[in-house]
CSV table of C-alpha atoms in Angstrom, one decimal:
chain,number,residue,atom,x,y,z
A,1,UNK,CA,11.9,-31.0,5.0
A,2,UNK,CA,12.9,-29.8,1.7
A,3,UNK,CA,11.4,-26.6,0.1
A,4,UNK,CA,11.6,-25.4,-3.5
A,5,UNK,CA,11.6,-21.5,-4.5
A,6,UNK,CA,10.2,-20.0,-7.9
A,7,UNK,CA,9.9,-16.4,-9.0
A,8,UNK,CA,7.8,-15.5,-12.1
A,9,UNK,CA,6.8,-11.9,-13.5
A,10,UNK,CA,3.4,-11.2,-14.7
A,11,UNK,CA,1.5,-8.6,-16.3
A,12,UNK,CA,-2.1,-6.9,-15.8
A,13,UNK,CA,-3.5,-4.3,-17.8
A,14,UNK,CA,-5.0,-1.3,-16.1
A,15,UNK,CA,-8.5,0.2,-16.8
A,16,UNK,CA,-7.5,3.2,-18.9
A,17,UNK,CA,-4.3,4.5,-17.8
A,18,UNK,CA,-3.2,5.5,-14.0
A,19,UNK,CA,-1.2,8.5,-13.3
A,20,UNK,CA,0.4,10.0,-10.6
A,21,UNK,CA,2.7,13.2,-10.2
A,22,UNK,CA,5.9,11.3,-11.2
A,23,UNK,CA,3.9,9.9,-14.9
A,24,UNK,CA,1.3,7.9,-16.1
A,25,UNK,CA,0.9,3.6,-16.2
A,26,UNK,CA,-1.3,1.4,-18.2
A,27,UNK,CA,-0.2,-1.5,-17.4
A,28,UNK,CA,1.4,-2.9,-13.8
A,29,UNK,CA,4.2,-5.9,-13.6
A,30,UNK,CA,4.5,-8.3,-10.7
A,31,UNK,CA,6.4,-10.7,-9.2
A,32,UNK,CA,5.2,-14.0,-8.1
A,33,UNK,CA,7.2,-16.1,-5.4
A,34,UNK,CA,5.7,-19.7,-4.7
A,35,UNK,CA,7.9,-21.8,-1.9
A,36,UNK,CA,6.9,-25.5,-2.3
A,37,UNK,CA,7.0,-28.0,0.6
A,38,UNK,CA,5.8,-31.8,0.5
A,39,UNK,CA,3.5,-30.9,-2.6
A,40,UNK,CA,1.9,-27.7,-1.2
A,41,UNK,CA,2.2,-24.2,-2.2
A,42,UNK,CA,2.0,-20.9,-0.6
A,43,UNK,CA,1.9,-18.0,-3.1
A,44,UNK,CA,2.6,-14.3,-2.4
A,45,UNK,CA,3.1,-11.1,-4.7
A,46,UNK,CA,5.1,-7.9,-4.8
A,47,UNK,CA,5.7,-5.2,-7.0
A,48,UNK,CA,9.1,-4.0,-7.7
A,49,UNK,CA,9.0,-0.2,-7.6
A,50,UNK,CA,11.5,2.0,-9.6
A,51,UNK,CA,11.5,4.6,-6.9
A,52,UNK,CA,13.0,2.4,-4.9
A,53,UNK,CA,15.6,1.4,-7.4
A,54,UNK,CA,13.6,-1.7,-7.6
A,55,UNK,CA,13.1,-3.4,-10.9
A,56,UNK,CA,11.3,-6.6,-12.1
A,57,UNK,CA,14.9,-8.8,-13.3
A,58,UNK,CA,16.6,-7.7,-9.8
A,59,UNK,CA,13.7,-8.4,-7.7
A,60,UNK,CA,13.4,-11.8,-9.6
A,61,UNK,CA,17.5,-12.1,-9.3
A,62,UNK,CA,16.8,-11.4,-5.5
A,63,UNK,CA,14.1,-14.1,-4.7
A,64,UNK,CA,16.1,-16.6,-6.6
A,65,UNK,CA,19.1,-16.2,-4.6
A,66,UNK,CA,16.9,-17.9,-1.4
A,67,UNK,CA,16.8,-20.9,-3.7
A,68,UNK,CA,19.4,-22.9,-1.0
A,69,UNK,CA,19.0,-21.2,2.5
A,70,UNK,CA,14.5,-21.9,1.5
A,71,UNK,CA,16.1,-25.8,0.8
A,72,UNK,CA,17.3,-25.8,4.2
A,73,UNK,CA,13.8,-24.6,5.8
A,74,UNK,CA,14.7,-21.1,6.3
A,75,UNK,CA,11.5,-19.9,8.2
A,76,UNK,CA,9.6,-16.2,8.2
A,77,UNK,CA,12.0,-15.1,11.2
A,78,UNK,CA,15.3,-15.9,9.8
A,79,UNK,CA,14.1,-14.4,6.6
A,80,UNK,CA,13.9,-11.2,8.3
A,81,UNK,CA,17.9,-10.9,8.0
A,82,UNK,CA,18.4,-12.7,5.3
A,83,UNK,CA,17.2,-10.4,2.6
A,84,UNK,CA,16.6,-6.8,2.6
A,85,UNK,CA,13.4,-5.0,3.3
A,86,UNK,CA,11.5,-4.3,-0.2
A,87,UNK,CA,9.3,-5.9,-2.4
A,88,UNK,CA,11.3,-9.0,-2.9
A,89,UNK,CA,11.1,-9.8,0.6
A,90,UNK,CA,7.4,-9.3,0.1
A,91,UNK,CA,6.9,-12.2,-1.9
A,92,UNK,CA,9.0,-14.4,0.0
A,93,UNK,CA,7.5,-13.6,3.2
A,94,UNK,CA,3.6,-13.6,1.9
A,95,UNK,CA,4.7,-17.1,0.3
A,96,UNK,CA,5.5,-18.5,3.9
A,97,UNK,CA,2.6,-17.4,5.6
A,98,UNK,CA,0.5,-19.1,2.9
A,99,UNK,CA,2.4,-21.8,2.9
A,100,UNK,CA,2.6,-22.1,6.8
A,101,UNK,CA,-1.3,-21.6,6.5
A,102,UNK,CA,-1.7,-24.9,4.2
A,103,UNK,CA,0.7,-26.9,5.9
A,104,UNK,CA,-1.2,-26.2,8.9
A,105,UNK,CA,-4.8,-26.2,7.8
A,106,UNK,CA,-5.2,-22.9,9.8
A,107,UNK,CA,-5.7,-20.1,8.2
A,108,UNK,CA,-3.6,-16.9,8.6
A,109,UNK,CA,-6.6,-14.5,9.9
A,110,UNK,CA,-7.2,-17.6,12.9
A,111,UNK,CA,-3.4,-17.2,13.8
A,112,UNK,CA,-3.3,-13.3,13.9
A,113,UNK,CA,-7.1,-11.8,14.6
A,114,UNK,CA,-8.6,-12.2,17.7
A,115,UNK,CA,-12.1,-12.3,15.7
A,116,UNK,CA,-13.0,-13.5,12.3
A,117,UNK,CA,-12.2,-10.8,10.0
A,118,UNK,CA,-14.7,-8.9,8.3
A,119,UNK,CA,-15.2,-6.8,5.1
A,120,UNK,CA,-13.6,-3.2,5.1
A,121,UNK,CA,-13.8,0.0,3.6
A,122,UNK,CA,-11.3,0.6,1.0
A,123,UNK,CA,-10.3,3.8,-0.4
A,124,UNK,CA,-11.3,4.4,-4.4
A,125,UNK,CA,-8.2,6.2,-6.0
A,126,UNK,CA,-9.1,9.2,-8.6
A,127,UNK,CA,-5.6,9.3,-10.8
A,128,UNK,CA,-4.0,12.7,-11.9
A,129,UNK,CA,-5.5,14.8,-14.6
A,130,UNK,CA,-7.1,18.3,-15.2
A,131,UNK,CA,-9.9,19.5,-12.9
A,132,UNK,CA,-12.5,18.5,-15.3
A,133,UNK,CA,-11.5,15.1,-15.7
A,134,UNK,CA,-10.6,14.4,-12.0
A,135,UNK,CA,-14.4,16.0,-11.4
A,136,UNK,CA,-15.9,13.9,-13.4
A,137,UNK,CA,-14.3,10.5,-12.0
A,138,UNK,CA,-15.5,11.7,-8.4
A,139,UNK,CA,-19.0,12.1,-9.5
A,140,UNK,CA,-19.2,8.7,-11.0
A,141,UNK,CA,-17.8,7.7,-7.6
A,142,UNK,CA,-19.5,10.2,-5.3
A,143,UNK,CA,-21.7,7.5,-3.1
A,144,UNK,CA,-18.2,5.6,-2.0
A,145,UNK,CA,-17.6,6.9,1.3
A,146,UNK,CA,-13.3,7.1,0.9
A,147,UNK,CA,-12.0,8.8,-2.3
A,148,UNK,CA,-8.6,9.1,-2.5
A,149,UNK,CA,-7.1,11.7,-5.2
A,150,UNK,CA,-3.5,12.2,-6.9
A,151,UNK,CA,-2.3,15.7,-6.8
A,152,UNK,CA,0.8,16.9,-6.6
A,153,UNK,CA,1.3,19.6,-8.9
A,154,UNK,CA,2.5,23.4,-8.1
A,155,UNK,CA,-1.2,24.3,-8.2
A,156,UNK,CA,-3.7,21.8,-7.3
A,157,UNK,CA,-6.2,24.3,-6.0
A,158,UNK,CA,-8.6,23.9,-8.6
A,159,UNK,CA,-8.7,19.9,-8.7
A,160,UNK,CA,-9.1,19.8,-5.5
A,161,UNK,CA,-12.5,21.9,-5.2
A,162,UNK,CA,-13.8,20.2,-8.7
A,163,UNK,CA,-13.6,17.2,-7.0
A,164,UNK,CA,-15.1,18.6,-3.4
A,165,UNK,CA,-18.0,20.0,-5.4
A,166,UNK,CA,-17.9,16.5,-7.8
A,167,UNK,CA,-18.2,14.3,-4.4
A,168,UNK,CA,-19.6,16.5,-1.6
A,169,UNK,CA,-20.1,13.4,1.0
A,170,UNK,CA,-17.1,11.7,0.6
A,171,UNK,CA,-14.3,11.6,3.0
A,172,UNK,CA,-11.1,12.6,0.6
A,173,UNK,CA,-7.5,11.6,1.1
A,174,UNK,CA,-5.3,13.5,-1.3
A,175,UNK,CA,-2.3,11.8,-1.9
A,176,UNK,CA,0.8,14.1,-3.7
A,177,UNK,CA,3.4,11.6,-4.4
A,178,UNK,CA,5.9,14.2,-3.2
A,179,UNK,CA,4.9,16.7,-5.2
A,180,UNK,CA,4.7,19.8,-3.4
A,181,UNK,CA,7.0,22.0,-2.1
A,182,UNK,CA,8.0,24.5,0.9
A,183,UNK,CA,6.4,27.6,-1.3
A,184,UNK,CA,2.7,26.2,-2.1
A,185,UNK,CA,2.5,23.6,1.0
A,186,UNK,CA,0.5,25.8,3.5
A,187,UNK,CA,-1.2,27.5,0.4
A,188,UNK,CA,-2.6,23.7,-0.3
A,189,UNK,CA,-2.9,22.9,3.3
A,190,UNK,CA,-5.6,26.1,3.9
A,191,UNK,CA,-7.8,24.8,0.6
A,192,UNK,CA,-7.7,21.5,2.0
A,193,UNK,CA,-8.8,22.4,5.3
A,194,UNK,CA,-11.4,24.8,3.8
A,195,UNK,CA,-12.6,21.7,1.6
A,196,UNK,CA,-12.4,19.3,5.0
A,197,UNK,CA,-10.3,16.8,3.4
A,198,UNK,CA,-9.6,13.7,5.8
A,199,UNK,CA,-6.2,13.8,5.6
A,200,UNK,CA,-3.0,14.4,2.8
A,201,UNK,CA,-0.3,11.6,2.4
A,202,UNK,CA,2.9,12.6,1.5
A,203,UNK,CA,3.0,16.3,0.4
A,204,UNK,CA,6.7,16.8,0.2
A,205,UNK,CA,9.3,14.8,-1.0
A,206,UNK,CA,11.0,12.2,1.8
A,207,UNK,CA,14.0,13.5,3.2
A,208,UNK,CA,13.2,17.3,2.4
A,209,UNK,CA,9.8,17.7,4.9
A,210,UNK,CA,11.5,19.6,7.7
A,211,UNK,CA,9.2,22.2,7.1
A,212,UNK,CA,6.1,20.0,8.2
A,213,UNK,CA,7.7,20.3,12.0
A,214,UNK,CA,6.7,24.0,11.5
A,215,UNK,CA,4.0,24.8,9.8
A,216,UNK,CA,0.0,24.4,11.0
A,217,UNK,CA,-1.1,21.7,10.2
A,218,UNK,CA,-4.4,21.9,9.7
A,219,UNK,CA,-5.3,19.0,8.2
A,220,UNK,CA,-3.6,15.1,9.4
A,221,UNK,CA,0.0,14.4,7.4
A,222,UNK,CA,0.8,10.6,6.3
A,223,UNK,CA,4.2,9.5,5.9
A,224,UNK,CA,4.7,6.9,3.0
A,225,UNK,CA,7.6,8.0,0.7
A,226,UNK,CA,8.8,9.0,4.1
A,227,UNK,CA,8.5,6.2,6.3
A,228,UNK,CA,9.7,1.8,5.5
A,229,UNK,CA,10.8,0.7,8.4
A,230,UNK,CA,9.5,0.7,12.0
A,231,UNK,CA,13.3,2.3,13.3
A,232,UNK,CA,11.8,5.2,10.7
A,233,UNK,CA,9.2,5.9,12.9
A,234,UNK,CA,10.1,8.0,16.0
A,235,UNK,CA,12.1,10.4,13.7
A,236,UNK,CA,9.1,11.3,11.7
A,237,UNK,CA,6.6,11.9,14.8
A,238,UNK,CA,7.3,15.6,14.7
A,239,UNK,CA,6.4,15.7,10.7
A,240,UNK,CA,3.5,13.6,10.5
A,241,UNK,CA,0.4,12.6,12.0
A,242,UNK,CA,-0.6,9.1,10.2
A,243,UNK,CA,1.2,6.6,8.5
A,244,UNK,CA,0.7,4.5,5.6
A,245,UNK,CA,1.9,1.0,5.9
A,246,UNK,CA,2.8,-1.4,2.3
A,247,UNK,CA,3.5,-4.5,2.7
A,248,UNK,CA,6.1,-4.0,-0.4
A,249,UNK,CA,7.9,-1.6,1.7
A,250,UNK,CA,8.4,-3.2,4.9
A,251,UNK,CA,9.4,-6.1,3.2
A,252,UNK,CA,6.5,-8.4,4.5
A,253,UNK,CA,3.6,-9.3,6.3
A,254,UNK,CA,6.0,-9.6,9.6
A,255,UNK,CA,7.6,-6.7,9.6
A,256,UNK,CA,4.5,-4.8,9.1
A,257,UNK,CA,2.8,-6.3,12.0
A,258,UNK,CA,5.8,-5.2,13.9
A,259,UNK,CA,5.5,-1.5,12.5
A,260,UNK,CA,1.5,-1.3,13.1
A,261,UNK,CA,2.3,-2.1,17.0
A,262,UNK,CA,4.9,0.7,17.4
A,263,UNK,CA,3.1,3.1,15.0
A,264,UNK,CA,0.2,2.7,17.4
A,265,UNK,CA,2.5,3.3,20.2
A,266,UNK,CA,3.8,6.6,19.5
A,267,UNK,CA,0.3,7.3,18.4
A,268,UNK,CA,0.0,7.3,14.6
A,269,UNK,CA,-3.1,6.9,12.6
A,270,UNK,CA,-2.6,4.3,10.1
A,271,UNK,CA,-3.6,3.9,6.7
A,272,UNK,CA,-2.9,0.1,5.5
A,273,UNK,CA,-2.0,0.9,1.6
A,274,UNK,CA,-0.6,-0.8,-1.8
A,275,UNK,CA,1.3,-0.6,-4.7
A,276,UNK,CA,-0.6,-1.3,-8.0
A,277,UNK,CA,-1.2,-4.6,-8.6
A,278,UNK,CA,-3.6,-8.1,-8.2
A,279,UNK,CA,-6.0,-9.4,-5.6
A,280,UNK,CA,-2.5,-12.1,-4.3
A,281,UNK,CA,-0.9,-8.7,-3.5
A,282,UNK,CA,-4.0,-7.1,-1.1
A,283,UNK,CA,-4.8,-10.4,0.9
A,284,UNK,CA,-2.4,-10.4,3.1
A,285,UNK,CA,-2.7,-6.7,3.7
A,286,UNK,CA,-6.3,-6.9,4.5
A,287,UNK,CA,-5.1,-9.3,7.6
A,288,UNK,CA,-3.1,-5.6,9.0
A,289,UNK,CA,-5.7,-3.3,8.1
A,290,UNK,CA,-8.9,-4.9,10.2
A,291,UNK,CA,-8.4,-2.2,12.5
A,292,UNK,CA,-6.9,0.7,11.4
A,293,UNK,CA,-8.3,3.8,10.8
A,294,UNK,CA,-8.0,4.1,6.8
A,295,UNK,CA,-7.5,1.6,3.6
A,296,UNK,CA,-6.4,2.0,0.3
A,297,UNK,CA,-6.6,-1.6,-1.2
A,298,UNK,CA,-8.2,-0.9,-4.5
A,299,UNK,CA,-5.6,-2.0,-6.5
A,300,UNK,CA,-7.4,-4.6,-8.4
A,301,UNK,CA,-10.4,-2.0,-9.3
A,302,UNK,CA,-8.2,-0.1,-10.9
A,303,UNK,CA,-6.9,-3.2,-13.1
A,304,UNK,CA,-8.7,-4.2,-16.4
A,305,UNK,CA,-8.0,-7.6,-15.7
A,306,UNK,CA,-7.4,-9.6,-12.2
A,307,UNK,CA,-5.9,-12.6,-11.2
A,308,UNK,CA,-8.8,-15.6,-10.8
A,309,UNK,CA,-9.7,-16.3,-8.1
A,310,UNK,CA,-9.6,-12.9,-6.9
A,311,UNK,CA,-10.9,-11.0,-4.2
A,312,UNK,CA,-14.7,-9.8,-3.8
A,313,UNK,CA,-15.8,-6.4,-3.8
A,314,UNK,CA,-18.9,-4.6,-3.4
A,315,UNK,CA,-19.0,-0.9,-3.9
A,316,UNK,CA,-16.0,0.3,-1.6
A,317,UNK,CA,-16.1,-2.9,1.2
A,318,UNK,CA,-13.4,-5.7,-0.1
A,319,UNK,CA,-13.8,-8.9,1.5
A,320,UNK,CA,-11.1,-11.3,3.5
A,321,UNK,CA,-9.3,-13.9,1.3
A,322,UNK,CA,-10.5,-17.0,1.0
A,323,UNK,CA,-7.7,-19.7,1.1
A,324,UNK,CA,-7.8,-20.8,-2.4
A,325,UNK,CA,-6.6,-16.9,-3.2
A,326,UNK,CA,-4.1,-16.8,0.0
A,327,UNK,CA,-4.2,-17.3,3.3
């Protein structure tokens, strides 16, 4: 057996421009990993993330350095310790399971899902911007049942009822990149209660949340700054109610598998979520989020342009793979 390694960046343009407390993106760069046995190709994506201290020529740098230990046959397990968790490990891992899945002729979803997976709900993302602006994007989007909204400014108060009164029925996730702080967290916290938003992902910035262990809270906390690896989790059970899993941040398909099992242990909800990027980049997380209680996979609704073929969506449900995409 003798298997070949390539790494490639790409770019997509975004619809408009996306923005988030830490600035604004109108276009998204990925990596591409394809591992190539006896003429077959598995494919999987990542996106290097500069809050991480990622970046597209190390990530590359990183995939490429697998070129002789994939030569040799190095498998999904062995992978595990061979490269660091992150987005390059992302691509390699995704890239064996589809390749394991062609080889095989069985699909990924037939090795992991007890049932034949099904369509989901995915979460529509509303990016940062004054009240107005964010109330208008909610109207446009008010029949989708999961809106999830970037905040994360010292006073979000009024985007967060413009959007309430903008999208009355939907279920909102507000998602702060870390951009609160001790002084306006519980202030936020009451409005979002008072507005019955679903649940608020990472208020505070990761490593400076002790207050969280404190404070009512009213509404359901997610980890996701806060929280990579499954030994991460049982530190963070005292801060936070849910959990938001990324494939770019465990490092993998298998490693997030892993962290879903314990998370549900120690009695997390879990959000199955992404990084910005192409269809390649959700598959394999729509195998982890079958069950869970919340997804944010929208990343190629927000993209002018997709990968072909891509996945299908219809309104807010996003349908399984098929294999010609991955899987």
């Amino acid at each position: 057996m003798h298997r070949y390694i390539q790494a490639t960046a790409e770019t997509f343009p975004v619809a408009g421009s996306f923005t988030i407390s830490r600035g604004s993106r109108t276009e998204v760069e990925v990596v591409i990993c394809t591992i190539e046995q006896n003429g077959v190709k598995g494919v999987g994506e990542c996106v290097p993330y500069k809050r991480y201290g990622e970046s597209i020529d190390g990530v590359l740098a990183d995939i490429r350095a697998m070129e002789q230990a994939m030569s040799q046959g190095m498998d999904r397990h062995a992978l595990q310790d061979a490269m660091k968790p992150g987005a390059a490990r992302n691509a390699v891992d995704c890239a064996l399971w589809d390749l394991e899945a062609k080889l095989s002729g069985k699909t990924v979803a037939s090795s992991l899902l007890p049932v034949a997976p099904g369509p989901i709900v995915t979460a529509y993302t509303i990016s940062l911007g004054d009240a107005d602006t964010m109330a208008d994007k909610a109207a446009e989007n008010a029949t989708r049942p999961l809106l999830k909204i970037k905040n994360g400014t010292e006073d979000d108060e009024a985007r967060l009822r413009a959007v309430r009164a903008a999208a009355p029925k939907a279920r909102i996730i507000i998602d702060a990149n870390e951009g609160w702080t001790d002084e306006n967290i519980e202030h936020h916290l009451k409005v979002a209660a008072e507005l019955n938003i679903a649940l608020i992902e990472q208020p505070l910035p990761a490593g400076k949340d002790s207050i969280l262990s404190r404070i009512n809270r009213a509404v359901p906390i997610c980890a996701d700054e806060s929280v990579h690896l499954t030994a991460d989790l049982a530190s963070l059970r005292d801060r936070y109610d849910a959990i938001n899993i990324k494939l770019d941040k465990t490092g993998g398909l298998t490693e997030a598998l892993i962290m879903k099992k314990e998370a549900q242990r120690l009695g997390y909800t879990i959000m199955v979520g992404c990084m910005l990027g192409t269809s390649l980049g959700m598959a394999p997380a729509l195998m982890l989020a079958q069950d869970t209680e919340y997804a944010d996979l929208d990343g190629p609704l927000l993209l002018a342009r997709d990968r072909v073929p891509g996945l299908i969506y219809e309104g807010s449900l996003v349908y399984p793979p098929k294999p010609e995409l991955w899987g």
